[in-house]
Amino acid sequence: MEVVPTKTHIALLASPGMGHLIPVLELGQRFAVHHRFLVTIFVVTTNASTAKSQLPLYSSYRDLLNIVFLPPVDVSDLVTDSMAIVSQLVLIMRHAMPILRTEIAELKPCPSALMVDLFGTEAFKIAEEFGMLKYMFDTGNAWFLALSLYYPHQDETNKHGHVYLHKPLNIPGCAPLEYEDTVDLYFQPEDRALQDDFAKMGLDMARADGILVNSWEYLEPKTLKALRDPNLLGRLSSVPVHPVGPLIRPAKPVKDPVSRSAALDWLDLQPAGSVLYVSFGSGGTLTADQLTELAWGLELSQQRFVWVVRPPIEGSAFGSFFRQDKRTEDGTPDYLPDGFVSRTREVGLVVEMWAPQTEVLAHQSVGGFLSHCGWNSTLESIINGVPMICWPLYAEQGMNTAVLTDHLGMATRAREVGPGGVVGREVIEKAIRRVMDEDEEHGRLARAKVLELKHSAEVALAKGGSSHGSLERVAKECKTGRTDLRERARGA
Ligand code: UDP
């Protein structure tokens, strides 16, 4: 009788937000397709999180993955208006732990490994209880990972100089972090809960059996070297770092009627490389004044565009992250400047709330992306060879901007902030022309650079490539239940 070997079973945990969920689903899919693992994905939901509203997204994964939606977590009584997004996510994840434990206890066979994103590291206790390997999947880049690991150990003088004197922050072996690109937590030094939450995540992830990061060797060689160097960041934690990226949701074929949308139909009619795609991710929102300036900037630039718009929100740059805004009845947003939609009808398309982004970026008519620089949006742009205009809003998007502009040269900044923190229409117009205008040298260089990076990403993911190899190593660990780290510890 033929003995059928038991399949390796692993579990992944996604925190709320499409920017966490999509790469977790993609990672799970890799293990299911390339390694034939059984993969269970736990999705933490809130009543308002966008996750459930994107049901079409799940249909493409359902055949391969066991997707379990945990019951919505309600922390509305504990959340305050001024609470940082990191603290809100930490709180939600903390409240999801008991039900996650119950669900894991019921899984048969018990998974050999638990992989969590940045906000799920409290689940490591559950992994330890059930004897599972524990991995953190950093859905951002390696530079942000370096900051996260360094944060609990940072030099107080350096931190003080960064926060109060706006000096660069030195992360051992990495590019210095300029104040203008820094993460939210350095803008809120008085928010102790935020500082503690972030420090705890850094300490927790250092206890993992491995950290997977959605980046690749060619993109961030210096930072990855620093993370492994025992004299630099490797001194703080011996956790192995596995760059497995870029993992993004691939675009469906453009002819597929399911993914067809008005935006794609419109793009079909435009010249190649002529359209600027404008979107601020799954949660980003602008104030009313800023929305008006952006509309004028687009109009003045006279470039073609597809713009994903959301109603303005004052006082929060992540206004759509935890709530679902409704589309207007007739699809015409009433919060844009009078006459904007009709004046730009020939050259532009306004899409309310949500667009099929990977399909849009893969369309040959798209030649630029004005983005909040969430890491998924960034990777989607690179994989499609589209240069970017950076408009960071919150979280680590400023760091991503520095990577794309100063470190890599595939993007330009749209952020010379004017009075009242609003980016003016002329600044926006100029930034758009710099990338979209054929005669602009900056745009030419950015296009060449992004194509070089696209090629390097394809090489990294192909058989024999660095990211492919990293994923194979992690898969082997999940199969055998043994990691280099544990072997070394045993030998010591
Ligand atoms: N996205 C999309 N359509 C939209 C806005 C966002 O498909 O209109 C997807 C986008 O392709 C990306 C994810 O949502 O995969 C957003 O992740 P990212 O890390 O860029 O930003 P976040 O939303 O986490 O700030």
Coordinates of C-alpha atoms and ligand atoms in Angstrom, one line a residue:
M1 CA 0.0 0.0 0.0
E2 CA 1.3 3.4 -0.9
V3 CA 2.0 5.6 2.1
V4 CA 0.8 9.1 1.5
P5 CA 3.2 11.5 3.4
T6 CA 1.4 13.9 5.7
K7 CA 1.4 17.4 4.3
T8 CA 3.2 20.1 6.2
H9 CA 0.6 22.4 7.8
I10 CA 1.4 26.1 8.6
A11 CA -0.7 28.9 9.9
L12 CA -0.4 32.6 9.1
L13 CA -2.0 35.5 10.9
A14 CA -2.9 38.8 9.2
S15 CA -3.7 42.0 11.2
P16 CA -6.4 44.4 9.9
G17 CA -5.6 46.4 6.8
M18 CA -5.2 45.4 3.1
G19 CA -1.6 46.3 3.3
H20 CA -1.0 43.5 5.8
L21 CA -3.6 41.1 4.4
I22 CA -2.6 41.0 0.8
P23 CA 1.1 40.1 1.3
V24 CA 0.1 37.5 3.9
L25 CA -2.2 35.9 1.5
E26 CA 0.5 35.9 -1.2
L27 CA 3.0 34.4 1.2
G28 CA 0.6 31.7 2.1
Q29 CA -0.1 31.0 -1.6
R30 CA 3.6 30.5 -2.3
F31 CA 3.8 27.8 0.4
A32 CA 0.7 26.2 -0.9
V33 CA 1.7 26.2 -4.6
H34 CA 5.5 25.8 -4.5
H35 CA 5.7 23.5 -1.4
R36 CA 2.3 21.9 -1.4
F37 CA 1.7 22.9 2.2
L38 CA -1.6 23.0 3.9
V39 CA -2.0 26.7 4.7
T40 CA -4.4 28.2 7.2
I41 CA -4.7 32.0 7.2
F42 CA -6.3 33.7 10.2
V43 CA -7.7 37.1 9.3
V44 CA -8.3 39.5 12.2
T45 CA -11.3 41.7 11.4
T46 CA -13.0 44.6 13.1
N47 CA -16.5 45.7 12.3
A48 CA -15.1 48.5 10.2
S49 CA -12.0 47.0 8.6
T50 CA -11.9 47.0 4.9
A51 CA -11.0 43.3 4.8
K52 CA -14.5 41.8 4.4
S53 CA -15.6 44.4 1.9
Q54 CA -13.0 43.1 -0.5
L55 CA -14.6 39.7 -0.9
P56 CA -13.6 39.3 -4.6
L57 CA -10.0 39.4 -3.4
Y58 CA -10.5 36.2 -1.4
S59 CA -12.1 34.3 -4.3
S60 CA -8.7 33.9 -6.0
Y61 CA -7.2 32.4 -2.9
R62 CA -10.0 30.2 -1.6
D63 CA -9.1 27.1 -3.6
L64 CA -5.6 27.1 -2.2
L65 CA -5.9 28.4 1.3
N66 CA -8.0 27.7 4.4
I67 CA -9.0 31.3 5.2
V68 CA -10.5 31.7 8.7
F69 CA -12.0 35.1 9.6
L70 CA -11.8 35.6 13.3
P71 CA -14.9 37.2 14.9
P72 CA -14.7 41.0 14.7
V73 CA -12.8 42.6 17.6
D74 CA -14.5 45.5 19.1
V75 CA -12.2 47.9 20.9
S76 CA -14.2 51.0 20.3
D77 CA -14.5 51.7 24.0
L78 CA -10.8 51.7 24.4
V79 CA -9.8 53.7 21.3
T80 CA -9.4 57.5 21.6
D81 CA -9.4 60.0 18.7
S82 CA -5.7 60.8 19.2
M83 CA -4.6 57.2 19.4
A84 CA -1.8 56.3 17.0
I85 CA -2.6 53.7 14.3
V86 CA 0.2 51.4 15.8
S87 CA -1.4 51.4 19.2
Q88 CA -4.9 50.8 17.7
L89 CA -3.6 47.8 15.8
V90 CA -1.7 46.4 18.9
L91 CA -4.9 46.7 20.9
I92 CA -7.0 44.9 18.3
M93 CA -4.5 42.1 18.0
R94 CA -4.2 41.7 21.7
H95 CA -8.0 41.3 22.0
A96 CA -7.9 38.7 19.2
M97 CA -5.4 36.4 21.0
P98 CA -7.8 34.3 23.1
I99 CA -10.0 33.3 20.0
L100 CA -6.8 32.7 18.0
R101 CA -5.6 30.3 20.6
T102 CA -8.9 28.4 20.6
E103 CA -8.9 28.2 16.8
I104 CA -5.3 26.9 16.7
A105 CA -6.0 24.3 19.4
E106 CA -8.7 22.9 17.1
L107 CA -6.5 22.7 13.9
K108 CA -5.7 19.2 12.7
P109 CA -2.9 18.5 12.2
C110 CA -1.4 21.1 14.4
P111 CA 0.6 23.5 12.2
S112 CA 4.4 23.2 12.5
A113 CA 4.8 27.0 12.2
L114 CA 3.0 30.2 12.9
M115 CA 3.8 33.3 10.8
V116 CA 2.6 36.6 11.9
D117 CA 2.9 40.1 10.6
L118 CA 4.5 43.0 12.5
F119 CA 1.4 43.5 14.7
G120 CA 0.9 39.8 15.5
T121 CA 4.0 39.1 17.6
E122 CA 2.0 38.6 20.8
A123 CA 0.9 35.3 19.2
F124 CA 4.4 33.9 19.6
K125 CA 3.3 32.8 23.1
I126 CA 0.6 30.7 21.5
A127 CA 3.2 29.2 19.0
E128 CA 5.5 28.4 21.9
E129 CA 2.6 26.7 23.9
F130 CA 1.8 24.4 20.9
G131 CA 5.5 23.8 20.0
M132 CA 5.3 25.6 16.7
L133 CA 8.1 27.4 15.0
K134 CA 7.5 31.2 15.1
Y135 CA 8.2 33.6 12.2
M136 CA 7.6 37.3 11.8
F137 CA 6.7 38.4 8.2
D138 CA 7.7 42.0 7.8
T139 CA 5.4 43.3 5.0
G140 CA 7.5 46.4 4.8
N141 CA 11.1 46.9 3.8
A142 CA 14.4 45.9 5.5
W143 CA 15.3 49.4 6.6
F144 CA 12.1 49.7 8.6
L145 CA 12.8 46.2 10.0
A146 CA 16.2 47.5 11.0
L147 CA 14.6 50.4 12.8
S148 CA 12.1 48.2 14.5
L149 CA 14.8 45.8 15.9
Y150 CA 17.0 48.8 16.9
Y151 CA 14.3 50.8 18.5
P152 CA 14.2 49.1 22.0
H153 CA 18.0 49.5 22.2
Q154 CA 18.5 52.9 20.7
D155 CA 21.0 55.3 22.0
E156 CA 19.2 58.0 24.1
T157 CA 21.4 60.9 22.9
N158 CA 20.8 59.9 19.3
K159 CA 17.1 59.6 19.9
H160 CA 16.9 63.0 21.7
G161 CA 18.8 64.7 18.9
H162 CA 16.4 63.2 16.4
V163 CA 13.2 64.1 18.2
Y164 CA 14.0 67.5 19.5
L165 CA 16.9 68.9 17.3
H166 CA 15.7 67.1 14.2
K167 CA 19.1 65.5 13.6
P168 CA 19.3 62.3 11.5
L169 CA 18.8 59.0 13.4
N170 CA 21.7 56.6 13.1
I171 CA 20.7 53.0 12.8
P172 CA 23.9 50.9 13.0
G173 CA 25.2 50.0 9.5
C174 CA 22.2 51.6 7.7
A175 CA 21.5 54.8 5.9
P176 CA 20.8 57.6 8.5
L177 CA 17.1 58.4 8.8
E178 CA 16.5 62.2 8.2
Y179 CA 13.9 63.8 10.4
E180 CA 11.6 64.8 7.5
D181 CA 11.3 61.1 6.6
T182 CA 10.9 59.7 10.1
V183 CA 8.1 57.5 11.4
D184 CA 5.2 58.8 13.4
L185 CA 6.4 57.6 16.7
Y186 CA 9.3 60.2 16.7
F187 CA 6.7 63.0 16.2
Q188 CA 4.8 61.9 19.3
P189 CA 7.6 61.5 22.0
E190 CA 5.0 62.1 24.8
D191 CA 2.9 59.2 23.7
R192 CA 4.4 56.6 26.1
A193 CA 1.9 53.9 25.1
L194 CA 3.0 54.2 21.5
Q195 CA 6.7 54.1 22.4
D196 CA 6.2 51.1 24.6
D197 CA 4.1 49.2 22.0
F198 CA 6.7 49.7 19.3
A199 CA 9.6 48.8 21.6
K200 CA 7.7 45.6 22.6
M201 CA 7.2 44.6 19.0
G202 CA 11.0 45.1 18.4
L203 CA 11.8 42.8 21.4
D204 CA 9.2 40.2 20.4
M205 CA 10.3 39.9 16.8
A206 CA 13.9 39.4 18.0
R207 CA 12.7 36.1 19.7
A208 CA 11.4 34.7 16.4
D209 CA 12.9 31.6 14.7
G210 CA 13.2 33.7 11.6
I211 CA 12.1 37.0 10.1
L212 CA 10.8 37.1 6.5
V213 CA 10.9 40.5 4.9
N214 CA 9.1 41.7 1.7
S215 CA 12.3 42.9 0.1
W216 CA 15.2 41.4 -1.8
E217 CA 19.0 41.4 -1.7
Y218 CA 19.5 43.7 -4.7
L219 CA 17.1 46.3 -3.4
E220 CA 18.6 46.8 0.1
P221 CA 22.1 45.2 0.2
K222 CA 23.6 47.5 2.8
T223 CA 20.7 47.2 5.3
L224 CA 20.4 43.4 4.9
K225 CA 24.2 43.2 5.6
A226 CA 23.8 45.3 8.7
L227 CA 21.0 43.1 10.0
R228 CA 23.2 40.1 9.7
D229 CA 26.5 41.6 10.9
P230 CA 27.2 40.5 14.5
N231 CA 29.0 43.8 15.1
L232 CA 26.0 45.9 13.9
L233 CA 22.3 45.0 14.2
G234 CA 23.1 41.3 14.4
R235 CA 24.5 42.1 17.9
L236 CA 21.0 42.8 19.1
S237 CA 19.4 39.6 17.9
S238 CA 20.7 36.5 16.1
V239 CA 17.3 36.0 14.4
P240 CA 18.0 35.0 10.8
V241 CA 16.5 37.5 8.2
H242 CA 15.1 36.0 5.0
P243 CA 14.3 38.5 2.2
V244 CA 11.6 36.7 0.2
G245 CA 10.2 39.6 -1.9
P246 CA 8.8 41.1 -3.7
L247 CA 5.5 39.3 -2.9
I248 CA 2.6 41.1 -4.5
R249 CA -0.8 40.2 -5.8
P250 CA -0.3 39.6 -9.5
A251 CA -2.5 41.5 -12.0
K252 CA -5.3 39.4 -13.5
P253 CA -5.1 39.2 -17.3
V254 CA -6.6 42.5 -18.6
K255 CA -9.2 40.7 -20.7
D256 CA -10.6 38.9 -17.6
P257 CA -14.2 40.3 -17.3
V258 CA -14.1 39.8 -13.5
S259 CA -11.4 42.4 -13.0
R260 CA -12.7 44.7 -15.7
S261 CA -13.6 48.0 -14.4
A262 CA -14.4 51.4 -15.9
A263 CA -10.8 52.4 -15.1
L264 CA -9.4 49.6 -17.3
D265 CA -11.8 50.3 -20.1
W266 CA -10.8 54.0 -20.0
L267 CA -7.1 53.1 -19.9
D268 CA -7.5 51.0 -23.1
L269 CA -8.2 54.2 -25.0
Q270 CA -5.1 56.2 -23.8
P271 CA -1.6 56.3 -25.4
A272 CA 1.1 54.0 -23.9
G273 CA 2.8 55.4 -20.8
S274 CA 0.7 58.6 -20.8
V275 CA -1.4 58.2 -17.6
L276 CA -0.6 59.1 -14.1
Y277 CA -2.3 56.8 -11.5
V278 CA -3.1 58.6 -8.2
S279 CA -3.9 56.7 -5.1
F280 CA -3.2 56.8 -1.3
G281 CA -3.6 53.1 -0.5
S282 CA -6.3 51.4 1.4
G283 CA -6.5 54.0 4.3
G284 CA -5.0 57.3 3.2
T285 CA -7.2 60.4 3.2
L286 CA -6.5 64.2 2.6
T287 CA -8.0 67.3 4.1
A288 CA -10.5 69.3 2.1
D289 CA -7.8 72.0 1.3
Q290 CA -5.3 69.4 0.2
L291 CA -7.8 67.7 -2.0
T292 CA -8.5 71.0 -3.7
E293 CA -4.8 71.7 -4.3
L294 CA -4.2 68.2 -5.7
A295 CA -7.2 68.6 -8.1
W296 CA -5.8 71.9 -9.3
G297 CA -2.2 70.4 -9.5
L298 CA -3.5 67.6 -11.7
E299 CA -5.5 69.9 -13.9
L300 CA -2.6 72.4 -14.3
S301 CA -0.2 69.6 -15.2
Q302 CA -2.3 68.8 -18.3
Q303 CA -1.3 65.1 -17.9
R304 CA -3.7 62.2 -18.3
F305 CA -4.7 60.7 -14.9
V306 CA -6.8 58.1 -13.1
W307 CA -7.4 59.3 -9.5
V308 CA -8.9 57.2 -6.7
V309 CA -10.7 59.7 -4.6
R310 CA -12.1 59.6 -1.0
P311 CA -14.1 62.2 0.9
P312 CA -11.8 64.6 2.7
I313 CA -11.2 64.1 6.4
E314 CA -9.7 66.7 8.7
G315 CA -7.1 65.8 11.3
S316 CA -6.3 62.2 10.2
A317 CA -4.2 61.0 7.3
F318 CA -5.5 57.4 7.7
G319 CA -9.1 58.3 7.8
S320 CA -10.2 55.2 5.7
F321 CA -8.1 52.6 7.5
F322 CA -10.6 51.7 10.2
R323 CA -13.8 52.7 8.5
Q324 CA -15.6 52.1 5.2
D325 CA -16.8 55.2 3.3
K326 CA -19.7 54.9 1.0
R327 CA -19.6 55.8 -2.6
T328 CA -21.8 58.7 -3.6
E329 CA -25.1 57.6 -5.3
D330 CA -24.3 58.7 -8.8
G331 CA -20.5 58.2 -8.6
T332 CA -19.7 61.9 -8.9
P333 CA -17.8 63.1 -5.8
D334 CA -19.2 66.4 -4.6
Y335 CA -16.1 67.3 -2.7
L336 CA -13.8 68.1 -5.6
P337 CA -13.5 71.7 -6.9
D338 CA -16.6 73.0 -8.9
G339 CA -16.4 71.9 -12.5
F340 CA -13.2 69.8 -12.0
V341 CA -14.7 66.5 -13.3
S342 CA -16.3 68.1 -16.4
R343 CA -13.2 70.3 -17.2
T344 CA -10.9 67.2 -17.1
R345 CA -13.3 64.8 -18.7
E346 CA -11.1 64.4 -21.8
V347 CA -7.9 63.7 -19.9
G348 CA -8.8 62.2 -16.6
L349 CA -10.9 59.7 -14.8
V350 CA -12.0 59.9 -11.2
V351 CA -12.7 56.6 -9.4
E352 CA -14.4 56.7 -6.0
M353 CA -12.9 54.8 -3.1
W354 CA -11.2 51.8 -4.7
A355 CA -9.6 50.8 -8.0
P356 CA -8.1 47.4 -9.1
Q357 CA -4.7 48.7 -8.5
T358 CA -2.4 45.9 -9.6
E359 CA -4.4 45.7 -12.9
V360 CA -4.2 49.5 -13.3
L361 CA -0.4 49.6 -12.7
A362 CA 0.1 46.7 -15.1
H363 CA -1.8 48.5 -17.9
Q364 CA 0.5 49.8 -20.6
S365 CA -1.1 53.2 -20.6
V366 CA 0.1 53.9 -17.1
G367 CA 3.4 55.8 -17.0
G368 CA 3.6 57.2 -13.4
F369 CA 2.2 56.6 -9.9
L370 CA 1.5 59.4 -7.4
S371 CA 1.4 57.3 -4.2
H372 CA 1.4 57.5 -0.4
C373 CA 4.2 54.9 -0.7
G374 CA 2.7 52.1 1.3
W375 CA 5.2 49.2 0.7
N376 CA 2.7 47.1 -1.3
S377 CA 2.0 50.0 -3.6
T378 CA 5.7 50.5 -4.0
L379 CA 6.4 46.9 -4.9
E380 CA 3.5 46.9 -7.3
S381 CA 5.0 49.9 -9.0
I382 CA 8.4 48.4 -9.2
I383 CA 7.1 45.1 -10.6
N384 CA 5.3 47.0 -13.3
G385 CA 8.2 49.3 -14.1
V386 CA 6.3 52.4 -13.1
P387 CA 8.2 55.4 -11.7
M388 CA 6.7 57.1 -8.7
I389 CA 5.8 60.5 -7.1
C390 CA 6.0 60.1 -3.4
W391 CA 3.4 61.6 -1.1
P392 CA 3.9 59.9 2.3
L393 CA 1.0 60.3 4.8
Y394 CA 1.6 58.2 7.9
A395 CA 3.4 55.2 9.5
E396 CA 6.7 54.3 7.8
Q397 CA 5.7 55.9 4.4
G398 CA 8.4 58.6 4.9
M399 CA 11.1 55.9 5.2
N400 CA 9.7 54.3 2.0
T401 CA 10.0 57.6 0.3
A402 CA 13.6 58.0 1.3
V403 CA 14.3 54.5 -0.1
L404 CA 12.7 55.3 -3.4
T405 CA 14.1 58.8 -3.9
D406 CA 17.5 59.1 -2.1
H407 CA 18.6 55.5 -2.0
L408 CA 17.2 54.2 -5.3
G409 CA 16.4 57.2 -7.6
M410 CA 13.2 55.8 -9.0
A411 CA 10.9 58.5 -7.7
T412 CA 10.5 62.1 -6.9
R413 CA 9.0 63.9 -3.9
A414 CA 5.8 65.9 -4.0
R415 CA 6.2 67.2 -0.5
E416 CA 7.4 70.7 -0.1
V417 CA 4.7 71.6 2.4
G418 CA 3.4 75.1 2.3
P419 CA 1.6 77.2 4.9
G420 CA -0.8 75.1 7.0
G421 CA 0.9 71.9 6.0
V422 CA -0.8 71.9 2.6
V423 CA 1.2 71.0 -0.6
G424 CA 0.4 73.8 -3.1
R425 CA -0.9 73.2 -6.6
E426 CA 2.2 74.6 -8.4
V427 CA 4.5 72.2 -6.4
I428 CA 2.2 69.3 -7.4
E429 CA 2.1 70.4 -11.0
K430 CA 5.9 70.6 -11.1
A431 CA 6.4 67.1 -9.5
I432 CA 3.9 65.6 -12.0
R433 CA 5.7 67.1 -15.0
R434 CA 9.1 66.0 -13.6
V435 CA 8.0 62.4 -13.9
M436 CA 5.5 62.4 -16.7
D437 CA 7.0 64.8 -19.2
E438 CA 9.0 63.0 -21.8
D439 CA 11.5 65.8 -22.0
E440 CA 12.3 65.9 -18.3
E441 CA 15.6 64.2 -17.5
H442 CA 14.5 63.3 -14.0
G443 CA 11.6 61.2 -15.4
R444 CA 13.9 59.4 -17.9
L445 CA 16.4 58.5 -15.2
A446 CA 13.6 57.3 -12.8
R447 CA 12.1 55.1 -15.6
A448 CA 15.5 53.5 -16.4
K449 CA 16.1 52.9 -12.7
V450 CA 12.7 51.3 -12.1
L451 CA 13.2 49.0 -15.0
E452 CA 16.5 47.9 -13.6
L453 CA 14.8 47.2 -10.2
K454 CA 12.0 45.3 -11.9
H455 CA 14.5 43.1 -13.6
S456 CA 16.4 42.5 -10.3
A457 CA 13.1 41.5 -8.7
E458 CA 12.3 39.0 -11.4
V459 CA 15.8 37.5 -11.0
A460 CA 15.4 37.3 -7.2
L461 CA 12.1 35.5 -7.5
A462 CA 13.1 33.0 -10.2
K463 CA 14.5 29.6 -9.4
G464 CA 18.0 30.0 -8.2
G465 CA 17.3 33.7 -7.2
S466 CA 17.9 35.0 -3.7
S467 CA 14.3 35.4 -2.6
H468 CA 13.4 32.0 -4.1
G469 CA 16.2 30.5 -2.1
S470 CA 15.1 32.2 1.1
L471 CA 11.6 30.8 0.8
E472 CA 13.0 27.3 0.1
R473 CA 15.1 27.5 3.3
V474 CA 12.1 28.6 5.4
A475 CA 9.9 25.8 3.8
K476 CA 12.5 23.3 4.8
E477 CA 12.5 24.5 8.3
C478 CA 8.7 24.2 8.5
K479 CA 8.9 20.7 7.1
T480 CA 11.6 19.5 9.5
G481 CA 10.7 21.7 12.5
R482 CA 14.4 22.5 12.8
T483 CA 16.1 25.8 12.2
D484 CA 19.8 26.8 12.2
L485 CA 19.1 29.1 15.1
R486 CA 17.6 26.3 17.3
E487 CA 20.4 23.9 16.2
R488 CA 23.0 26.4 17.2
A489 CA 21.3 27.0 20.5
R490 CA 21.2 23.3 21.2
G491 CA 24.9 23.0 20.4
A492 CA 25.8 25.9 22.7
Ligands
UDP1 N1 -5.3 48.9 -3.2 C1 -6.1 48.6 -4.2 N2 -7.0 49.6 -4.7 C2 -7.0 50.8 -4.1 C3 -6.2 51.1 -3.0 C4 -5.3 50.1 -2.6 O1 -6.1 47.5 -4.8 O2 -7.8 51.6 -4.6 C5 -4.4 47.8 -2.7 C6 -3.0 48.0 -3.3 O3 -2.9 47.4 -4.5 C7 -2.1 47.4 -2.2 C8 -2.9 47.6 -0.9 O4 -4.3 47.9 -1.3 O5 -1.9 46.1 -2.5 C9 -2.4 48.8 -0.1 O6 -1.3 48.5 0.5 P1 -0.1 49.5 0.8 O7 1.0 48.8 1.6 O8 0.3 50.2 -0.4 O9 -0.8 50.7 1.7 P2 -1.7 50.7 3.0 O10 -3.1 50.6 2.5 O11 -1.3 49.5 3.8 O12 -1.3 52.0 3.6

